[in-house]
Amino acid sequence: SQQGEEDPQALSIQEGENATMNCSYKTSINNLQWYRQNSGRGLVHLILIRSNEREKHSGRLRVTLDTSKKSSSLLITASRAADTASYFCATDGSYKLTFGKGTLLTVNP
Amino acid sequence: GAGVSQSPSNKVTEKGKDVELRCDPISGHTALYWYRQSLGQGLEFLIYFQGNSAPDKSGLPSDRFSAERTGGSVSTLTIQRTQQEDSAVYLCASSLLAGPSSYEQYFGPGTRLTVT
């Protein structure tokens, strides 16, 4: 069963704009991760935030985690056409990741 | 360094045939995972190997699916008597450590399986 649920399912923005994607989950976690997938193939790890962290930055990425609301958000600032991809959140209660269905982000040049 | 590799990248097979998918994890990674991604769907966990421990097979959808990991490194996912609903991208991932302090998983490029 899938625990992470991303919102929105699809997002289309102009280059230079910020993109925000949200993820909700149901059970307690050790950490939450965000992955990117291009063209339906391999996933690339973007960022991991632990359950005792509230915010984390990596380059143009900013992730927040609210364990009381069981939700996370991924913000991509100053988006580029190359950011066009599907983005998945994945929760880790023990060792295996549970992925949501993803948000398809399209950045128009 | 080398990432996770998978072979073949694409496989077309006839319904009823057996297929073998291979995964070479990153050297030194003790944990290895198989996932399946059907069209427009998220990733579905299939099986997990950690060191010499018994694998977690809880995600395998039927007894037609099996996997093994030889020597704690290379893994093979076998699907017997393939069905059309087995068509999907099969992704392998490895990580340095698993458990409560798990690290991020590194994914291979996947094998796209098409059952005709």
mmCIF file with all atom_site columns, C-alpha atoms in Angstrom:
data_model
loop_
_atom_site.group_PDB
_atom_site.id
_atom_site.type_symbol
_atom_site.label_atom_id
_atom_site.label_alt_id
_atom_site.label_comp_id
_atom_site.label_asym_id
_atom_site.label_entity_id
_atom_site.label_seq_id
_atom_site.pdbx_PDB_ins_code
_atom_site.Cartn_x
_atom_site.Cartn_y
_atom_site.Cartn_z
_atom_site.occupancy
_atom_site.B_iso_or_equiv
_atom_site.pdbx_formal_charge
_atom_site.auth_seq_id
_atom_site.auth_comp_id
_atom_site.auth_asym_id
_atom_site.auth_atom_id
_atom_site.pdbx_PDB_model_num
ATOM 1   C CA . SER A 1 1   ? 0.000  0.000   0.000   1.00 0.00 ? 1   SER A CA 1
ATOM 2   C CA . GLN A 1 2   ? 1.192  3.527   -0.678  1.00 0.00 ? 2   GLN A CA 1
ATOM 3   C CA . GLN A 1 3   ? 1.727  5.840   2.241   1.00 0.00 ? 3   GLN A CA 1
ATOM 4   C CA . GLY A 1 4   ? 3.026  9.024   0.660   1.00 0.00 ? 4   GLY A CA 1
ATOM 5   C CA . GLU A 1 5   ? 0.533  11.006  -1.346  1.00 0.00 ? 5   GLU A CA 1
ATOM 6   C CA . GLU A 1 6   ? 1.822  13.910  -3.399  1.00 0.00 ? 6   GLU A CA 1
ATOM 7   C CA . ASP A 1 7   ? -0.163 16.970  -4.239  1.00 0.00 ? 7   ASP A CA 1
ATOM 8   C CA . PRO A 1 8   ? -0.718 18.258  -6.841  1.00 0.00 ? 8   PRO A CA 1
ATOM 9   C CA . GLN A 1 9   ? -0.614 15.368  -9.289  1.00 0.00 ? 9   GLN A CA 1
ATOM 10  C CA . ALA A 1 10  ? 0.593  17.724  -12.000 1.00 0.00 ? 10  ALA A CA 1
ATOM 11  C CA . LEU A 1 11  ? 2.075  21.210  -11.948 1.00 0.00 ? 11  LEU A CA 1
ATOM 12  C CA . SER A 1 12  ? 2.975  23.442  -14.873 1.00 0.00 ? 12  SER A CA 1
ATOM 13  C CA . ILE A 1 13  ? 4.983  26.626  -14.347 1.00 0.00 ? 13  ILE A CA 1
ATOM 14  C CA . GLN A 1 14  ? 7.179  29.063  -16.239 1.00 0.00 ? 14  GLN A CA 1
ATOM 15  C CA . GLU A 1 15  ? 10.930 29.001  -16.028 1.00 0.00 ? 15  GLU A CA 1
ATOM 16  C CA . GLY A 1 16  ? 12.138 31.150  -13.150 1.00 0.00 ? 16  GLY A CA 1
ATOM 17  C CA . GLU A 1 17  ? 9.054  30.576  -11.016 1.00 0.00 ? 17  GLU A CA 1
ATOM 18  C CA . ASN A 1 18  ? 9.049  28.568  -7.816  1.00 0.00 ? 18  ASN A CA 1
ATOM 19  C CA . ALA A 1 19  ? 7.437  25.134  -7.625  1.00 0.00 ? 19  ALA A CA 1
ATOM 20  C CA . THR A 1 20  ? 5.939  23.712  -4.463  1.00 0.00 ? 20  THR A CA 1
ATOM 21  C CA . MET A 1 21  ? 4.925  20.104  -4.063  1.00 0.00 ? 21  MET A CA 1
ATOM 22  C CA . ASN A 1 22  ? 3.336  18.586  -1.001  1.00 0.00 ? 22  ASN A CA 1
ATOM 23  C CA . CYS A 1 23  ? 3.355  15.133  0.472   1.00 0.00 ? 23  CYS A CA 1
ATOM 24  C CA . SER A 1 24  ? 1.168  13.628  3.149   1.00 0.00 ? 24  SER A CA 1
ATOM 25  C CA . TYR A 1 25  ? 1.665  10.324  4.895   1.00 0.00 ? 25  TYR A CA 1
ATOM 26  C CA . LYS A 1 26  ? -0.177 8.214   7.413   1.00 0.00 ? 26  LYS A CA 1
ATOM 27  C CA . THR A 1 27  ? 2.107  6.441   9.871   1.00 0.00 ? 27  THR A CA 1
ATOM 28  C CA . SER A 1 28  ? 5.156  7.441   11.891  1.00 0.00 ? 28  SER A CA 1
ATOM 29  C CA . ILE A 1 29  ? 8.433  7.668   10.031  1.00 0.00 ? 29  ILE A CA 1
ATOM 30  C CA . ASN A 1 30  ? 12.162 7.727   10.644  1.00 0.00 ? 30  ASN A CA 1
ATOM 31  C CA . ASN A 1 31  ? 12.809 9.983   7.705   1.00 0.00 ? 31  ASN A CA 1
ATOM 32  C CA . LEU A 1 32  ? 11.260 11.262  4.525   1.00 0.00 ? 32  LEU A CA 1
ATOM 33  C CA . GLN A 1 33  ? 13.022 11.457  1.206   1.00 0.00 ? 33  GLN A CA 1
ATOM 34  C CA . TRP A 1 34  ? 12.330 13.156  -2.102  1.00 0.00 ? 34  TRP A CA 1
ATOM 35  C CA . TYR A 1 35  ? 13.302 11.648  -5.429  1.00 0.00 ? 35  TYR A CA 1
ATOM 36  C CA . ARG A 1 36  ? 13.162 12.843  -9.008  1.00 0.00 ? 36  ARG A CA 1
ATOM 37  C CA . GLN A 1 37  ? 12.445 10.649  -12.009 1.00 0.00 ? 37  GLN A CA 1
ATOM 38  C CA . ASN A 1 38  ? 13.027 11.611  -15.605 1.00 0.00 ? 38  ASN A CA 1
ATOM 39  C CA . SER A 1 39  ? 11.278 9.850   -18.450 1.00 0.00 ? 39  SER A CA 1
ATOM 40  C CA . GLY A 1 40  ? 9.953  6.989   -16.322 1.00 0.00 ? 40  GLY A CA 1
ATOM 41  C CA . ARG A 1 41  ? 13.336 5.447   -15.625 1.00 0.00 ? 41  ARG A CA 1
ATOM 42  C CA . GLY A 1 42  ? 15.717 5.499   -12.667 1.00 0.00 ? 42  GLY A CA 1
ATOM 43  C CA . LEU A 1 43  ? 15.112 7.705   -9.685  1.00 0.00 ? 43  LEU A CA 1
ATOM 44  C CA . VAL A 1 44  ? 17.587 10.228  -8.402  1.00 0.00 ? 44  VAL A CA 1
ATOM 45  C CA . HIS A 1 45  ? 17.764 10.964  -4.707  1.00 0.00 ? 45  HIS A CA 1
ATOM 46  C CA . LEU A 1 46  ? 17.293 14.670  -3.967  1.00 0.00 ? 46  LEU A CA 1
ATOM 47  C CA . ILE A 1 47  ? 17.154 15.152  -0.248  1.00 0.00 ? 47  ILE A CA 1
ATOM 48  C CA . LEU A 1 48  ? 16.502 13.322  3.006   1.00 0.00 ? 48  LEU A CA 1
ATOM 49  C CA . ILE A 1 49  ? 14.980 14.925  6.067   1.00 0.00 ? 49  ILE A CA 1
ATOM 50  C CA . ARG A 1 50  ? 14.920 13.109  9.385   1.00 0.00 ? 50  ARG A CA 1
ATOM 51  C CA . SER A 1 51  ? 11.920 13.017  11.651  1.00 0.00 ? 51  SER A CA 1
ATOM 52  C CA . ASN A 1 52  ? 13.575 15.333  14.177  1.00 0.00 ? 52  ASN A CA 1
ATOM 53  C CA . GLU A 1 53  ? 14.324 17.968  11.541  1.00 0.00 ? 53  GLU A CA 1
ATOM 54  C CA . ARG A 1 54  ? 11.878 20.640  10.427  1.00 0.00 ? 54  ARG A CA 1
ATOM 55  C CA . GLU A 1 55  ? 13.596 22.166  7.423   1.00 0.00 ? 55  GLU A CA 1
ATOM 56  C CA . LYS A 1 56  ? 16.469 21.339  5.154   1.00 0.00 ? 56  LYS A CA 1
ATOM 57  C CA . HIS A 1 57  ? 18.100 23.064  2.199   1.00 0.00 ? 57  HIS A CA 1
ATOM 58  C CA . SER A 1 58  ? 20.118 21.756  -0.702  1.00 0.00 ? 58  SER A CA 1
ATOM 59  C CA . GLY A 1 59  ? 20.940 24.200  -3.477  1.00 0.00 ? 59  GLY A CA 1
ATOM 60  C CA . ARG A 1 60  ? 17.638 25.382  -4.954  1.00 0.00 ? 60  ARG A CA 1
ATOM 61  C CA . LEU A 1 61  ? 15.702 22.808  -2.945  1.00 0.00 ? 61  LEU A CA 1
ATOM 62  C CA . ARG A 1 62  ? 13.993 23.462  0.362   1.00 0.00 ? 62  ARG A CA 1
ATOM 63  C CA . VAL A 1 63  ? 12.191 20.700  2.211   1.00 0.00 ? 63  VAL A CA 1
ATOM 64  C CA . THR A 1 64  ? 10.012 21.088  5.266   1.00 0.00 ? 64  THR A CA 1
ATOM 65  C CA . LEU A 1 65  ? 8.616  18.392  7.503   1.00 0.00 ? 65  LEU A CA 1
ATOM 66  C CA . ASP A 1 66  ? 5.727  18.686  9.926   1.00 0.00 ? 66  ASP A CA 1
ATOM 67  C CA . THR A 1 67  ? 5.413  15.412  11.793  1.00 0.00 ? 67  THR A CA 1
ATOM 68  C CA . SER A 1 68  ? 2.370  16.635  13.726  1.00 0.00 ? 68  SER A CA 1
ATOM 69  C CA . LYS A 1 69  ? 0.510  17.051  10.442  1.00 0.00 ? 69  LYS A CA 1
ATOM 70  C CA . LYS A 1 70  ? 2.291  14.137  8.781   1.00 0.00 ? 70  LYS A CA 1
ATOM 71  C CA . SER A 1 71  ? 3.188  16.298  5.836   1.00 0.00 ? 71  SER A CA 1
ATOM 72  C CA . SER A 1 72  ? 6.193  17.542  3.908   1.00 0.00 ? 72  SER A CA 1
ATOM 73  C CA . SER A 1 73  ? 6.760  20.057  1.174   1.00 0.00 ? 73  SER A CA 1
ATOM 74  C CA . LEU A 1 74  ? 9.398  20.377  -1.505  1.00 0.00 ? 74  LEU A CA 1
ATOM 75  C CA . LEU A 1 75  ? 10.124 23.836  -2.860  1.00 0.00 ? 75  LEU A CA 1
ATOM 76  C CA . ILE A 1 76  ? 12.203 24.293  -5.991  1.00 0.00 ? 76  ILE A CA 1
ATOM 77  C CA . THR A 1 77  ? 13.226 27.906  -6.425  1.00 0.00 ? 77  THR A CA 1
ATOM 78  C CA . ALA A 1 78  ? 14.073 29.646  -9.694  1.00 0.00 ? 78  ALA A CA 1
ATOM 79  C CA . SER A 1 79  ? 12.927 26.638  -11.712 1.00 0.00 ? 79  SER A CA 1
ATOM 80  C CA . ARG A 1 80  ? 14.598 25.612  -14.950 1.00 0.00 ? 80  ARG A CA 1
ATOM 81  C CA . ALA A 1 81  ? 13.358 23.630  -17.911 1.00 0.00 ? 81  ALA A CA 1
ATOM 82  C CA . ALA A 1 82  ? 15.701 20.844  -16.807 1.00 0.00 ? 82  ALA A CA 1
ATOM 83  C CA . ASP A 1 83  ? 13.685 20.503  -13.597 1.00 0.00 ? 83  ASP A CA 1
ATOM 84  C CA . THR A 1 84  ? 10.869 18.993  -15.653 1.00 0.00 ? 84  THR A CA 1
ATOM 85  C CA . ALA A 1 85  ? 10.358 15.542  -14.139 1.00 0.00 ? 85  ALA A CA 1
ATOM 86  C CA . SER A 1 86  ? 8.210  13.534  -11.765 1.00 0.00 ? 86  SER A CA 1
ATOM 87  C CA . TYR A 1 87  ? 8.879  14.076  -8.089  1.00 0.00 ? 87  TYR A CA 1
ATOM 88  C CA . PHE A 1 88  ? 8.160  11.447  -5.456  1.00 0.00 ? 88  PHE A CA 1
ATOM 89  C CA . CYS A 1 89  ? 8.204  11.549  -1.712  1.00 0.00 ? 89  CYS A CA 1
ATOM 90  C CA . ALA A 1 90  ? 9.132  8.349   0.066   1.00 0.00 ? 90  ALA A CA 1
ATOM 91  C CA . THR A 1 91  ? 8.652  7.514   3.701   1.00 0.00 ? 91  THR A CA 1
ATOM 92  C CA . ASP A 1 92  ? 10.835 5.132   5.632   1.00 0.00 ? 92  ASP A CA 1
ATOM 93  C CA . GLY A 1 93  ? 9.322  3.545   8.706   1.00 0.00 ? 93  GLY A CA 1
ATOM 94  C CA . SER A 1 94  ? 11.945 0.847   8.977   1.00 0.00 ? 94  SER A CA 1
ATOM 95  C CA . TYR A 1 95  ? 14.039 -0.026  5.972   1.00 0.00 ? 95  TYR A CA 1
ATOM 96  C CA . LYS A 1 96  ? 11.860 -0.106  2.912   1.00 0.00 ? 96  LYS A CA 1
ATOM 97  C CA . LEU A 1 97  ? 10.614 3.021   1.241   1.00 0.00 ? 97  LEU A CA 1
ATOM 98  C CA . THR A 1 98  ? 6.972  3.610   0.491   1.00 0.00 ? 98  THR A CA 1
ATOM 99  C CA . PHE A 1 99  ? 6.441  5.931   -2.442  1.00 0.00 ? 99  PHE A CA 1
ATOM 100 C CA . GLY A 1 100 ? 3.519  8.051   -3.472  1.00 0.00 ? 100 GLY A CA 1
ATOM 101 C CA . LYS A 1 101 ? 2.341  8.352   -7.065  1.00 0.00 ? 101 LYS A CA 1
ATOM 102 C CA . GLY A 1 102 ? 4.317  11.506  -7.631  1.00 0.00 ? 102 GLY A CA 1
ATOM 103 C CA . THR A 1 103 ? 3.878  15.022  -8.935  1.00 0.00 ? 103 THR A CA 1
ATOM 104 C CA . LEU A 1 104 ? 4.599  15.650  -12.599 1.00 0.00 ? 104 LEU A CA 1
ATOM 105 C CA . LEU A 1 105 ? 6.320  19.015  -12.842 1.00 0.00 ? 105 LEU A CA 1
ATOM 106 C CA . THR A 1 106 ? 6.562  20.746  -16.195 1.00 0.00 ? 106 THR A CA 1
ATOM 107 C CA . VAL A 1 107 ? 8.720  23.854  -16.431 1.00 0.00 ? 107 VAL A CA 1
ATOM 108 C CA . ASN A 1 108 ? 8.030  25.776  -19.596 1.00 0.00 ? 108 ASN A CA 1
ATOM 109 C CA . PRO A 1 109 ? 10.909 27.776  -21.105 1.00 0.00 ? 109 PRO A CA 1
ATOM 110 C CA . GLY B 2 1   ? 32.193 5.700   -8.990  1.00 0.00 ? 1   GLY B CA 1
ATOM 111 C CA . ALA B 2 2   ? 29.921 3.209   -10.723 1.00 0.00 ? 2   ALA B CA 1
ATOM 112 C CA . GLY B 2 3   ? 26.265 3.374   -9.888  1.00 0.00 ? 3   GLY B CA 1
ATOM 113 C CA . VAL B 2 4   ? 23.651 0.658   -9.795  1.00 0.00 ? 4   VAL B CA 1
ATOM 114 C CA . SER B 2 5   ? 23.422 -1.139  -13.107 1.00 0.00 ? 5   SER B CA 1
ATOM 115 C CA . GLN B 2 6   ? 20.594 -3.237  -14.452 1.00 0.00 ? 6   GLN B CA 1
ATOM 116 C CA . SER B 2 7   ? 20.270 -5.502  -17.432 1.00 0.00 ? 7   SER B CA 1
ATOM 117 C CA . PRO B 2 8   ? 18.670 -5.762  -19.831 1.00 0.00 ? 8   PRO B CA 1
ATOM 118 C CA . SER B 2 9   ? 17.417 -2.202  -20.226 1.00 0.00 ? 9   SER B CA 1
ATOM 119 C CA . ASN B 2 10  ? 14.448 -3.449  -22.213 1.00 0.00 ? 10  ASN B CA 1
ATOM 120 C CA . LYS B 2 11  ? 12.901 -6.880  -22.461 1.00 0.00 ? 11  LYS B CA 1
ATOM 121 C CA . VAL B 2 12  ? 10.012 -7.981  -24.636 1.00 0.00 ? 12  VAL B CA 1
ATOM 122 C CA . THR B 2 13  ? 8.712  -11.454 -23.962 1.00 0.00 ? 13  THR B CA 1
ATOM 123 C CA . GLU B 2 14  ? 5.754  -13.575 -24.869 1.00 0.00 ? 14  GLU B CA 1
ATOM 124 C CA . LYS B 2 15  ? 3.118  -14.403 -22.325 1.00 0.00 ? 15  LYS B CA 1
ATOM 125 C CA . GLY B 2 16  ? 3.996  -17.594 -20.502 1.00 0.00 ? 16  GLY B CA 1
ATOM 126 C CA . LYS B 2 17  ? 7.761  -17.282 -20.868 1.00 0.00 ? 17  LYS B CA 1
ATOM 127 C CA . ASP B 2 18  ? 10.163 -16.883 -17.945 1.00 0.00 ? 18  ASP B CA 1
ATOM 128 C CA . VAL B 2 19  ? 12.375 -13.816 -17.640 1.00 0.00 ? 19  VAL B CA 1
ATOM 129 C CA . GLU B 2 20  ? 15.412 -12.957 -15.539 1.00 0.00 ? 20  GLU B CA 1
ATOM 130 C CA . LEU B 2 21  ? 16.326 -9.409  -14.620 1.00 0.00 ? 21  LEU B CA 1
ATOM 131 C CA . ARG B 2 22  ? 19.739 -8.588  -13.229 1.00 0.00 ? 22  ARG B CA 1
ATOM 132 C CA . CYS B 2 23  ? 20.938 -5.941  -10.806 1.00 0.00 ? 23  CYS B CA 1
ATOM 133 C CA . ASP B 2 24  ? 24.500 -4.996  -9.899  1.00 0.00 ? 24  ASP B CA 1
ATOM 134 C CA . PRO B 2 25  ? 24.435 -2.796  -6.788  1.00 0.00 ? 25  PRO B CA 1
ATOM 135 C CA . ILE B 2 26  ? 27.008 -0.245  -5.794  1.00 0.00 ? 26  ILE B CA 1
ATOM 136 C CA . SER B 2 27  ? 30.060 -1.966  -4.354  1.00 0.00 ? 27  SER B CA 1
ATOM 137 C CA . GLY B 2 28  ? 29.931 -2.037  -0.574  1.00 0.00 ? 28  GLY B CA 1
ATOM 138 C CA . HIS B 2 29  ? 26.191 -1.461  -0.324  1.00 0.00 ? 29  HIS B CA 1
ATOM 139 C CA . THR B 2 30  ? 24.731 -4.110  1.931   1.00 0.00 ? 30  THR B CA 1
ATOM 140 C CA . ALA B 2 31  ? 21.055 -3.470  1.225   1.00 0.00 ? 31  ALA B CA 1
ATOM 141 C CA . LEU B 2 32  ? 19.407 -4.196  -2.111  1.00 0.00 ? 32  LEU B CA 1
ATOM 142 C CA . TYR B 2 33  ? 15.817 -3.546  -3.109  1.00 0.00 ? 33  TYR B CA 1
ATOM 143 C CA . TRP B 2 34  ? 13.579 -4.389  -6.034  1.00 0.00 ? 34  TRP B CA 1
ATOM 144 C CA . TYR B 2 35  ? 10.626 -2.175  -6.968  1.00 0.00 ? 35  TYR B CA 1
ATOM 145 C CA . ARG B 2 36  ? 8.090  -2.260  -9.755  1.00 0.00 ? 36  ARG B CA 1
ATOM 146 C CA . GLN B 2 37  ? 6.533  0.747   -11.443 1.00 0.00 ? 37  GLN B CA 1
ATOM 147 C CA . SER B 2 38  ? 3.537  0.289   -13.654 1.00 0.00 ? 38  SER B CA 1
ATOM 148 C CA . LEU B 2 39  ? 2.406  2.938   -16.132 1.00 0.00 ? 39  LEU B CA 1
ATOM 149 C CA . GLY B 2 40  ? 1.359  6.074   -14.315 1.00 0.00 ? 40  GLY B CA 1
ATOM 150 C CA . GLN B 2 41  ? 1.792  4.464   -10.901 1.00 0.00 ? 41  GLN B CA 1
ATOM 151 C CA . GLY B 2 42  ? 4.105  4.975   -8.003  1.00 0.00 ? 42  GLY B CA 1
ATOM 152 C CA . LEU B 2 43  ? 6.746  2.504   -7.049  1.00 0.00 ? 43  LEU B CA 1
ATOM 153 C CA . GLU B 2 44  ? 5.696  -0.791  -5.549  1.00 0.00 ? 44  GLU B CA 1
ATOM 154 C CA . PHE B 2 45  ? 8.122  -2.519  -3.204  1.00 0.00 ? 45  PHE B CA 1
ATOM 155 C CA . LEU B 2 46  ? 8.855  -6.119  -4.159  1.00 0.00 ? 46  LEU B CA 1
ATOM 156 C CA . ILE B 2 47  ? 11.726 -7.563  -2.136  1.00 0.00 ? 47  ILE B CA 1
ATOM 157 C CA . TYR B 2 48  ? 14.597 -6.492  0.086   1.00 0.00 ? 48  TYR B CA 1
ATOM 158 C CA . PHE B 2 49  ? 17.971 -8.086  0.850   1.00 0.00 ? 49  PHE B CA 1
ATOM 159 C CA . GLN B 2 50  ? 20.187 -7.038  3.740   1.00 0.00 ? 50  GLN B CA 1
ATOM 160 C CA . GLY B 2 51  ? 23.544 -8.724  4.106   1.00 0.00 ? 51  GLY B CA 1
ATOM 161 C CA . ASN B 2 52  ? 23.175 -12.415 4.910   1.00 0.00 ? 52  ASN B CA 1
ATOM 162 C CA . SER B 2 53  ? 19.768 -12.040 6.529   1.00 0.00 ? 53  SER B CA 1
ATOM 163 C CA . ALA B 2 54  ? 16.693 -13.721 5.134   1.00 0.00 ? 54  ALA B CA 1
ATOM 164 C CA . PRO B 2 55  ? 15.139 -11.470 2.494   1.00 0.00 ? 55  PRO B CA 1
ATOM 165 C CA . ASP B 2 56  ? 11.880 -9.641  3.023   1.00 0.00 ? 56  ASP B CA 1
ATOM 166 C CA . LYS B 2 57  ? 9.675  -11.020 0.266   1.00 0.00 ? 57  LYS B CA 1
ATOM 167 C CA . SER B 2 58  ? 6.473  -9.405  1.501   1.00 0.00 ? 58  SER B CA 1
ATOM 168 C CA . GLY B 2 59  ? 6.021  -7.312  -1.621  1.00 0.00 ? 59  GLY B CA 1
ATOM 169 C CA . LEU B 2 60  ? 6.200  -10.070 -4.207  1.00 0.00 ? 60  LEU B CA 1
ATOM 170 C CA . PRO B 2 61  ? 2.793  -10.138 -5.939  1.00 0.00 ? 61  PRO B CA 1
ATOM 171 C CA . SER B 2 62  ? 2.647  -13.876 -6.571  1.00 0.00 ? 62  SER B CA 1
ATOM 172 C CA . ASP B 2 63  ? 4.671  -17.072 -6.322  1.00 0.00 ? 63  ASP B CA 1
ATOM 173 C CA . ARG B 2 64  ? 5.676  -16.577 -9.949  1.00 0.00 ? 64  ARG B CA 1
ATOM 174 C CA . PHE B 2 65  ? 8.105  -13.954 -8.690  1.00 0.00 ? 65  PHE B CA 1
ATOM 175 C CA . SER B 2 66  ? 11.360 -14.856 -6.971  1.00 0.00 ? 66  SER B CA 1
ATOM 176 C CA . ALA B 2 67  ? 14.681 -13.217 -6.382  1.00 0.00 ? 67  ALA B CA 1
ATOM 177 C CA . GLU B 2 68  ? 18.075 -14.160 -5.139  1.00 0.00 ? 68  GLU B CA 1
ATOM 178 C CA . ARG B 2 69  ? 21.240 -12.363 -4.272  1.00 0.00 ? 69  ARG B CA 1
ATOM 179 C CA . THR B 2 70  ? 24.457 -14.263 -4.723  1.00 0.00 ? 70  THR B CA 1
ATOM 180 C CA . GLY B 2 71  ? 27.496 -13.521 -2.614  1.00 0.00 ? 71  GLY B CA 1
ATOM 181 C CA . GLY B 2 72  ? 25.841 -10.467 -1.137  1.00 0.00 ? 72  GLY B CA 1
ATOM 182 C CA . SER B 2 73  ? 26.225 -8.589  -4.402  1.00 0.00 ? 73  SER B CA 1
ATOM 183 C CA . VAL B 2 74  ? 24.483 -9.274  -7.706  1.00 0.00 ? 74  VAL B CA 1
ATOM 184 C CA . SER B 2 75  ? 20.757 -9.960  -7.593  1.00 0.00 ? 75  SER B CA 1
ATOM 185 C CA . THR B 2 76  ? 18.454 -11.651 -10.068 1.00 0.00 ? 76  THR B CA 1
ATOM 186 C CA . LEU B 2 77  ? 14.692 -11.179 -10.169 1.00 0.00 ? 77  LEU B CA 1
ATOM 187 C CA . THR B 2 78  ? 12.933 -14.038 -11.934 1.00 0.00 ? 78  THR B CA 1
ATOM 188 C CA . ILE B 2 79  ? 9.373  -13.954 -13.194 1.00 0.00 ? 79  ILE B CA 1
ATOM 189 C CA . GLN B 2 80  ? 7.979  -17.301 -14.270 1.00 0.00 ? 80  GLN B CA 1
ATOM 190 C CA . ARG B 2 81  ? 5.123  -17.783 -16.719 1.00 0.00 ? 81  ARG B CA 1
ATOM 191 C CA . THR B 2 82  ? 4.879  -14.049 -17.391 1.00 0.00 ? 82  THR B CA 1
ATOM 192 C CA . GLN B 2 83  ? 1.489  -12.399 -17.702 1.00 0.00 ? 83  GLN B CA 1
ATOM 193 C CA . GLN B 2 84  ? 0.563  -9.158  -19.430 1.00 0.00 ? 84  GLN B CA 1
ATOM 194 C CA . GLU B 2 85  ? -0.013 -7.481  -16.073 1.00 0.00 ? 85  GLU B CA 1
ATOM 195 C CA . ASP B 2 86  ? 3.674  -8.063  -15.306 1.00 0.00 ? 86  ASP B CA 1
ATOM 196 C CA . SER B 2 87  ? 4.533  -5.391  -17.877 1.00 0.00 ? 87  SER B CA 1
ATOM 197 C CA . ALA B 2 88  ? 6.241  -2.597  -15.953 1.00 0.00 ? 88  ALA B CA 1
ATOM 198 C CA . VAL B 2 89  ? 9.575  -0.993  -15.242 1.00 0.00 ? 89  VAL B CA 1
ATOM 199 C CA . TYR B 2 90  ? 11.502 -2.996  -12.669 1.00 0.00 ? 90  TYR B CA 1
ATOM 200 C CA . LEU B 2 91  ? 13.845 -0.877  -10.612 1.00 0.00 ? 91  LEU B CA 1
ATOM 201 C CA . CYS B 2 92  ? 16.667 -2.011  -8.392  1.00 0.00 ? 92  CYS B CA 1
ATOM 202 C CA . ALA B 2 93  ? 18.180 0.114   -5.654  1.00 0.00 ? 93  ALA B CA 1
ATOM 203 C CA . SER B 2 94  ? 20.952 -0.281  -3.139  1.00 0.00 ? 94  SER B CA 1
ATOM 204 C CA . SER B 2 95  ? 21.884 1.546   0.008   1.00 0.00 ? 95  SER B CA 1
ATOM 205 C CA . LEU B 2 96  ? 24.834 1.625   2.308   1.00 0.00 ? 96  LEU B CA 1
ATOM 206 C CA . LEU B 2 97  ? 22.896 0.856   5.425   1.00 0.00 ? 97  LEU B CA 1
ATOM 207 C CA . ALA B 2 98  ? 19.374 -0.131  6.260   1.00 0.00 ? 98  ALA B CA 1
ATOM 208 C CA . GLY B 2 99  ? 17.382 0.112   9.461   1.00 0.00 ? 99  GLY B CA 1
ATOM 209 C CA . PRO B 2 100 ? 16.294 3.011   11.644  1.00 0.00 ? 100 PRO B CA 1
ATOM 210 C CA . SER B 2 101 ? 19.227 5.123   10.454  1.00 0.00 ? 101 SER B CA 1
ATOM 211 C CA . SER B 2 102 ? 18.755 4.233   6.823   1.00 0.00 ? 102 SER B CA 1
ATOM 212 C CA . TYR B 2 103 ? 20.518 6.099   4.109   1.00 0.00 ? 103 TYR B CA 1
ATOM 213 C CA . GLU B 2 104 ? 19.195 7.184   0.786   1.00 0.00 ? 104 GLU B CA 1
ATOM 214 C CA . GLN B 2 105 ? 18.697 4.552   -1.861  1.00 0.00 ? 105 GLN B CA 1
ATOM 215 C CA . TYR B 2 106 ? 20.538 4.680   -5.164  1.00 0.00 ? 106 TYR B CA 1
ATOM 216 C CA . PHE B 2 107 ? 18.496 3.480   -8.087  1.00 0.00 ? 107 PHE B CA 1
ATOM 217 C CA . GLY B 2 108 ? 19.485 1.784   -11.285 1.00 0.00 ? 108 GLY B CA 1
ATOM 218 C CA . PRO B 2 109 ? 18.056 2.848   -14.665 1.00 0.00 ? 109 PRO B CA 1
ATOM 219 C CA . GLY B 2 110 ? 15.496 0.057   -14.582 1.00 0.00 ? 110 GLY B CA 1
ATOM 220 C CA . THR B 2 111 ? 14.438 -2.725  -16.905 1.00 0.00 ? 111 THR B CA 1
ATOM 221 C CA . ARG B 2 112 ? 11.343 -2.071  -18.984 1.00 0.00 ? 112 ARG B CA 1
ATOM 222 C CA . LEU B 2 113 ? 9.504  -5.378  -19.325 1.00 0.00 ? 113 LEU B CA 1
ATOM 223 C CA . THR B 2 114 ? 6.822  -5.784  -21.955 1.00 0.00 ? 114 THR B CA 1
ATOM 224 C CA . VAL B 2 115 ? 4.799  -8.981  -22.035 1.00 0.00 ? 115 VAL B CA 1
ATOM 225 C CA . THR B 2 116 ? 2.976  -9.498  -25.318 1.00 0.00 ? 116 THR B CA 1
#
